[in-house]
Coordinates of C-alpha atoms in Angstrom, one line a residue:
M1300 CA 59.2 -83.6 -83.5
D1301 CA 56.1 -85.7 -84.5
V1302 CA 54.6 -88.0 -81.9
L1303 CA 55.4 -91.4 -82.8
D1304 CA 52.7 -92.9 -80.1
E1305 CA 55.2 -96.0 -79.0
T1306 CA 54.4 -98.1 -76.1
T1307 CA 58.0 -98.1 -74.7
E1308 CA 58.7 -101.4 -72.8
I1309 CA 61.6 -101.1 -70.1
L1310 CA 63.3 -104.0 -70.3
G1311 CA 66.0 -105.8 -68.0
T1312 CA 69.8 -107.5 -68.8
E1313 CA 68.6 -110.9 -68.1
P1314 CA 68.6 -113.1 -71.0
A1315 CA 64.9 -112.8 -71.5
G1316 CA 65.3 -109.0 -71.8
I1317 CA 68.2 -109.2 -74.1
A1318 CA 66.1 -111.5 -76.2
R1319 CA 62.9 -109.0 -76.6
A1320 CA 65.1 -106.4 -77.4
C1321 CA 66.6 -108.3 -80.3
E1322 CA 62.9 -109.6 -81.2
L1323 CA 62.0 -105.9 -81.4
L1324 CA 65.1 -105.0 -83.3
H1325 CA 64.4 -107.9 -86.2
A1326 CA 60.9 -106.5 -86.3
G1327 CA 62.3 -102.6 -87.3
K1328 CA 62.0 -101.1 -84.0
V1329 CA 64.5 -98.9 -82.4
V1330 CA 65.6 -99.9 -79.0
A1331 CA 67.8 -97.8 -76.5
F1332 CA 70.4 -99.7 -74.9
P1333 CA 73.5 -98.9 -72.7
T1334 CA 77.2 -98.5 -73.9
E1335 CA 80.2 -97.8 -71.6
T1336 CA 80.0 -94.1 -73.2
V1337 CA 76.1 -93.3 -73.5
Y1338 CA 73.0 -94.8 -74.0
G1339 CA 72.5 -95.6 -77.6
L1340 CA 69.4 -95.6 -79.7
G1341 CA 69.6 -98.6 -81.9
G1342 CA 68.3 -100.2 -85.2
D1343 CA 69.0 -102.3 -87.9
A1344 CA 72.0 -101.1 -89.7
R1345 CA 71.0 -102.7 -92.8
S1346 CA 67.1 -101.6 -92.9
D1347 CA 66.0 -98.0 -94.2
S1348 CA 62.6 -98.1 -92.2
A1349 CA 64.4 -99.1 -88.9
V1350 CA 67.3 -96.2 -89.4
A1351 CA 64.5 -93.9 -90.6
A1352 CA 62.8 -94.6 -87.4
I1353 CA 65.8 -93.6 -85.6
Y1354 CA 66.4 -90.3 -87.2
A1355 CA 62.1 -89.7 -86.6
A1356 CA 62.4 -90.8 -83.0
K1357 CA 65.4 -88.0 -82.5
G1358 CA 64.3 -85.6 -84.8
R1359 CA 67.9 -85.5 -86.6
P1360 CA 68.9 -84.3 -89.8
R1361 CA 69.3 -87.2 -91.9
F1362 CA 72.8 -85.5 -93.4
N1363 CA 74.4 -86.4 -90.2
P1364 CA 75.6 -89.9 -90.2
L1365 CA 75.0 -92.6 -87.5
I1366 CA 77.7 -95.1 -86.1
A1367 CA 77.2 -98.7 -86.9
H1368 CA 78.1 -101.1 -83.8
L1369 CA 79.3 -104.7 -84.2
P1370 CA 80.0 -107.2 -81.8
D1371 CA 83.7 -107.7 -82.8
L1372 CA 86.6 -106.9 -85.4
E1373 CA 85.7 -109.9 -87.6
T1374 CA 82.1 -108.6 -88.1
A1375 CA 83.1 -105.3 -88.5
E1376 CA 85.6 -106.2 -91.7
T1377 CA 82.4 -107.5 -93.2
I1378 CA 80.9 -103.8 -93.9
A1379 CA 84.3 -101.9 -93.6
V1380 CA 87.6 -101.8 -95.6
F1381 CA 90.4 -102.2 -92.9
S1382 CA 94.0 -100.6 -93.6
D1383 CA 96.9 -102.1 -91.4
R1384 CA 96.8 -99.1 -89.5
A1385 CA 93.0 -99.2 -89.0
R1386 CA 93.2 -102.9 -87.6
D1387 CA 96.0 -102.1 -85.5
L1388 CA 93.9 -99.3 -83.5
A1389 CA 90.9 -101.8 -83.6
R1390 CA 93.0 -104.5 -81.9
R1391 CA 94.4 -101.9 -79.6
F1392 CA 91.3 -100.2 -78.6
W1393 CA 88.2 -102.7 -79.0
P1394 CA 86.1 -103.2 -77.5
G1395 CA 86.2 -99.6 -76.2
P1396 CA 85.2 -96.1 -76.6
L1397 CA 86.7 -95.4 -80.0
T1398 CA 84.6 -95.1 -83.6
L1399 CA 87.0 -95.5 -86.8
V1400 CA 85.6 -93.8 -90.1
L1401 CA 86.5 -96.4 -92.9
P1402 CA 85.7 -97.1 -96.2
L1403 CA 82.3 -98.5 -96.9
R1404 CA 82.8 -102.2 -98.2
P1405 CA 80.9 -102.7 -101.3
G1406 CA 78.0 -104.8 -100.7
S1407 CA 77.8 -104.6 -97.2
G1408 CA 74.2 -103.9 -96.9
I1409 CA 74.5 -101.1 -95.1
S1410 CA 71.5 -98.5 -95.2
D1411 CA 72.5 -95.4 -97.0
L1412 CA 70.6 -93.7 -94.5
V1413 CA 73.6 -94.8 -91.9
S1414 CA 76.1 -93.3 -93.7
A1415 CA 74.2 -90.3 -95.2
G1416 CA 74.8 -91.1 -98.4
L1417 CA 78.7 -91.3 -98.1
D1418 CA 81.2 -93.5 -99.2
T1419 CA 82.5 -94.1 -95.8
I1420 CA 81.0 -95.9 -92.7
A1421 CA 81.4 -94.9 -88.9
I1422 CA 81.9 -98.3 -86.9
R1423 CA 82.5 -99.2 -83.2
V1424 CA 82.7 -102.3 -80.9
P1425 CA 81.4 -101.5 -77.6
A1426 CA 82.8 -102.4 -74.3
H1427 CA 79.4 -102.8 -72.3
P1428 CA 78.4 -106.2 -71.6
V1429 CA 74.9 -105.5 -72.1
A1430 CA 75.7 -103.7 -75.6
R1431 CA 77.8 -106.8 -76.2
A1432 CA 75.3 -109.3 -75.4
I1433 CA 72.4 -107.4 -77.6
L1434 CA 74.9 -107.1 -80.6
K1435 CA 75.8 -110.8 -80.4
A1436 CA 72.6 -112.2 -80.2
F1437 CA 71.2 -110.0 -82.9
G1438 CA 73.5 -111.2 -85.3
G1439 CA 73.9 -108.2 -87.5
P1440 CA 75.1 -104.4 -87.3
V1441 CA 73.2 -101.8 -85.1
A1442 CA 73.3 -98.4 -86.0
A1443 CA 73.1 -96.3 -82.7
P1444 CA 73.3 -92.7 -82.2
S1445 CA 72.8 -91.3 -78.5
A1446 CA 69.4 -91.8 -77.1
N1447 CA 68.2 -88.2 -76.6
P1448 CA 66.2 -85.7 -79.0
S1449 CA 68.8 -84.5 -81.5
G1450 CA 70.8 -81.6 -80.1
K1451 CA 70.1 -82.0 -76.4
V1452 CA 72.0 -83.5 -73.1
S1453 CA 73.1 -87.3 -74.0
P1454 CA 71.5 -89.6 -71.8
T1455 CA 74.0 -91.8 -69.6
T1456 CA 70.7 -93.4 -67.2
A1457 CA 67.8 -95.2 -68.6
C1458 CA 66.0 -92.6 -66.6
H1459 CA 67.2 -90.0 -69.0
V1460 CA 66.4 -92.0 -72.2
V1461 CA 62.6 -92.1 -70.5
E1462 CA 62.8 -88.3 -69.9
G1463 CA 63.5 -87.2 -73.5
L1464 CA 61.9 -90.4 -75.6
A1465 CA 59.3 -91.9 -73.5
G1466 CA 56.3 -92.9 -76.2
R1467 CA 58.7 -92.2 -79.1
I1468 CA 60.6 -95.8 -79.3
A1469 CA 60.1 -99.4 -78.8
A1470 CA 62.0 -100.2 -75.6
I1471 CA 64.7 -99.4 -73.2
V1472 CA 67.2 -101.5 -71.6
D1473 CA 68.3 -100.3 -68.3
G1474 CA 71.9 -101.7 -67.8
G1475 CA 72.8 -98.8 -64.9
P1476 CA 74.4 -95.7 -65.7
C1477 CA 76.9 -95.6 -68.0
A1478 CA 81.1 -95.5 -66.9
V1479 CA 82.7 -93.3 -69.3
G1480 CA 79.7 -90.9 -69.3
L1481 CA 81.2 -89.4 -73.1
E1482 CA 80.5 -90.2 -76.7
S1483 CA 83.3 -92.1 -78.3
T1484 CA 86.4 -90.5 -79.8
I1485 CA 86.0 -90.6 -83.5
V1486 CA 88.8 -91.1 -85.9
Q1487 CA 89.2 -91.4 -89.7
L1488 CA 92.3 -93.1 -91.1
D1489 CA 94.2 -92.8 -94.7
P1490 CA 94.9 -89.8 -93.7
P1491 CA 94.6 -89.8 -90.1
M1492 CA 92.3 -87.2 -88.3
L1493 CA 90.4 -86.5 -85.3
L1494 CA 86.8 -85.9 -86.2
R1495 CA 85.2 -85.9 -82.3
P1496 CA 87.1 -86.1 -79.1
G1497 CA 85.8 -88.5 -76.6
G1498 CA 85.8 -91.3 -74.2
L1499 CA 89.1 -92.4 -75.2
A1500 CA 92.0 -89.9 -74.5
V1501 CA 93.3 -88.3 -77.9
E1502 CA 96.7 -88.8 -76.8
A1503 CA 96.3 -92.6 -76.3
V1504 CA 95.2 -92.5 -80.2
E1505 CA 98.1 -90.6 -80.9
A1506 CA 100.4 -92.6 -78.9
A1507 CA 99.5 -95.7 -81.1
L1508 CA 99.7 -94.2 -84.4
G1509 CA 103.0 -92.3 -83.5
L1510 CA 101.9 -89.1 -84.9
S1511 CA 99.5 -85.8 -84.0
L1512 CA 96.1 -86.1 -85.0
P1513 CA 95.1 -82.7 -87.0
T1514 CA 91.3 -81.9 -86.2
G1515 CA 88.9 -82.2 -89.2
G1516 CA 84.9 -82.3 -89.6
D1517 CA 82.5 -80.0 -91.2
A1518 CA 79.4 -78.7 -89.4
A1519 CA 77.7 -78.0 -92.9
K1520 CA 78.6 -81.3 -94.2
P1521 CA 79.1 -84.1 -91.2
N1522 CA 81.0 -87.0 -92.0
A1523 CA 80.6 -88.5 -88.5
P1524 CA 78.3 -87.5 -85.4
G1525 CA 78.8 -84.7 -83.1
Q1526 CA 80.1 -82.0 -85.4
L1527 CA 77.0 -80.0 -85.2
K1528 CA 78.2 -76.6 -84.0
S1529 CA 75.1 -76.6 -81.5
H1530 CA 74.8 -80.0 -79.7
Y1531 CA 74.5 -81.6 -76.2
A1532 CA 72.4 -78.4 -75.1
P1533 CA 70.2 -78.4 -71.9
G1534 CA 67.3 -75.7 -72.0
A1535 CA 69.4 -73.0 -70.3
A1536 CA 72.3 -70.8 -72.0
V1537 CA 75.6 -72.3 -71.2
R1538 CA 78.5 -69.8 -69.9
L1539 CA 81.7 -71.2 -69.7
N1540 CA 85.2 -70.7 -67.7
A1541 CA 83.3 -69.3 -64.9
T1542 CA 85.4 -69.1 -62.2
E1543 CA 82.4 -67.7 -59.9
R1544 CA 78.5 -67.3 -60.3
A1545 CA 77.0 -64.2 -61.5
P1546 CA 73.6 -63.4 -60.4
G1547 CA 70.6 -65.3 -62.0
E1548 CA 73.1 -68.3 -62.8
V1549 CA 73.6 -71.8 -61.6
W1550 CA 77.2 -72.8 -61.5
I1551 CA 78.9 -76.2 -61.9
G1552 CA 82.4 -76.4 -60.8
F1553 CA 85.7 -78.4 -61.1
G1554 CA 88.5 -78.9 -58.6
P1555 CA 88.4 -78.0 -55.1
D1556 CA 88.8 -74.0 -55.7
C1557 CA 84.8 -73.8 -56.4
A1558 CA 83.4 -73.1 -53.0
G1559 CA 79.5 -72.4 -53.1
A1560 CA 79.2 -74.2 -56.5
D1561 CA 75.6 -75.9 -56.9
L1562 CA 77.3 -78.9 -58.6
N1563 CA 80.9 -80.1 -58.9
L1564 CA 82.2 -82.2 -62.0
S1565 CA 85.0 -83.5 -59.8
L1566 CA 86.0 -82.2 -56.2
T1567 CA 89.6 -83.5 -56.8
G1568 CA 89.9 -82.3 -60.6
D1569 CA 90.1 -85.8 -62.3
T1570 CA 88.8 -85.5 -65.7
T1571 CA 88.1 -89.1 -66.0
E1572 CA 85.3 -88.5 -63.0
A1573 CA 84.2 -85.2 -64.6
A1574 CA 83.3 -87.2 -67.7
A1575 CA 81.4 -89.4 -66.5
R1576 CA 79.2 -86.9 -64.7
L1577 CA 78.9 -84.0 -67.3
F1578 CA 75.9 -85.0 -68.7
G1579 CA 74.3 -85.5 -65.4
A1580 CA 75.5 -82.5 -64.0
L1581 CA 74.3 -80.5 -66.8
R1582 CA 70.9 -81.8 -66.9
A1583 CA 70.7 -81.4 -63.0
A1584 CA 71.9 -77.5 -63.7
D1585 CA 69.2 -77.5 -65.9
R1586 CA 66.5 -78.6 -63.1
I1587 CA 67.7 -76.2 -60.7
A1588 CA 67.8 -73.5 -63.5
G1589 CA 64.0 -73.8 -63.8
E1590 CA 63.4 -74.1 -60.3
K1591 CA 65.1 -70.8 -59.7
G1592 CA 64.2 -69.1 -62.5
A1593 CA 68.2 -68.7 -63.5
R1594 CA 69.2 -67.4 -67.0
A1595 CA 72.0 -69.5 -67.1
I1596 CA 74.5 -72.1 -66.4
A1597 CA 78.1 -71.4 -65.5
V1598 CA 80.8 -73.7 -66.0
A1599 CA 84.3 -73.9 -64.2
P1600 CA 87.2 -73.8 -66.6
V1601 CA 88.3 -77.9 -67.3
P1602 CA 91.8 -78.5 -68.4
D1603 CA 92.0 -79.2 -72.0
A1604 CA 93.9 -82.3 -72.1
G1605 CA 93.1 -86.1 -71.4
L1606 CA 89.5 -86.6 -70.9
G1607 CA 89.3 -82.9 -70.6
R1608 CA 89.3 -82.1 -74.2
A1609 CA 86.5 -84.2 -74.8
I1610 CA 84.8 -82.3 -72.0
N1611 CA 85.3 -79.1 -73.5
D1612 CA 84.2 -80.0 -77.0
R1613 CA 80.8 -81.1 -75.4
L1614 CA 80.8 -77.7 -73.3
I1615 CA 81.4 -75.5 -76.5
R1616 CA 78.7 -77.2 -78.4
A1617 CA 76.6 -77.0 -75.6
A1618 CA 77.1 -73.1 -75.2
A1619 CA 76.8 -72.2 -78.8
P1620 CA 73.7 -70.2 -80.2
R1621 CA 70.6 -72.7 -80.6
P1622 CA 70.0 -73.4 -84.5
E1623 CA 66.3 -72.9 -83.8
D1624 CA 67.0 -69.5 -82.3
P1625 CA 70.1 -67.8 -83.8
A1626 CA 69.6 -64.9 -81.5
H1627 CA 69.7 -67.2 -78.1
P1628 CA 70.9 -65.1 -75.5
C1629 CA 74.1 -67.0 -75.0
P1630 CA 76.9 -65.7 -72.9
A1631 CA 80.1 -65.2 -74.9
H1632 CA 82.6 -67.8 -74.6
P1633 CA 86.1 -68.4 -76.2

């Protein structure tokens, strides 16, 4: 990635910090801020230059679309066309960790870079009070992927953002740790399809729709974020479904039957707790691996239900061979 040589301000969540964040956004700068899922890297979704700055800061491929964040459903309807089914889901789950992929409304003013040239737009109304304050004060749609270098572990604290993007972005609003810890669940409608499991259990969406959601998406031509085969990756290789530590590994456990694990996502086997801790645990394990000269991070099995489905989605992508090194010695996984 090219160095952007920004001076990165660290802002608080008091009115002055919110006002400064909005001032920078209006000036076409990019600002990281907390949502209930992960920290987002925000830019004015109506500005080609601001959105281009997001891609540049992250080193993100421009064929990978972004999510536009809005303060409320009323504002969301100005940039996307809602069916009755989409409106019902929005009323049930917004604000919250659900992203809807809907037809882009003609004349919305959204930069083509946000949608990667598609005729659909991914939109969300976040629940975090700091995100909501920024969006309300800014008064327009904010494109905001996760605030980390593309393909790397997503950030759930301001310190994580500093580690990956300090000097590359204008500011970081420090709102403390993110409560959910996984990116939003992404659903396409008409026809309904799951594009990414996330911080809202898929079962809850299916119950609201009264149907099972088939899984869609294309790693070669993504129509929503989080579909690339290799993503969320720490520096060390990742081995999945590890019931014990092999020589030269750092072991992340799950549940009470992982005695001796270096870290544990949830000692009680709670997938909600595990989701909130996942990205922090991957970062911590990566540090331990570097200190010990370990070759890999091993992760215990996590049940594939509720938020466990989203956890496993992130782990499978973290364990995939890295695109910059197809021969990456990643241990086999199912």
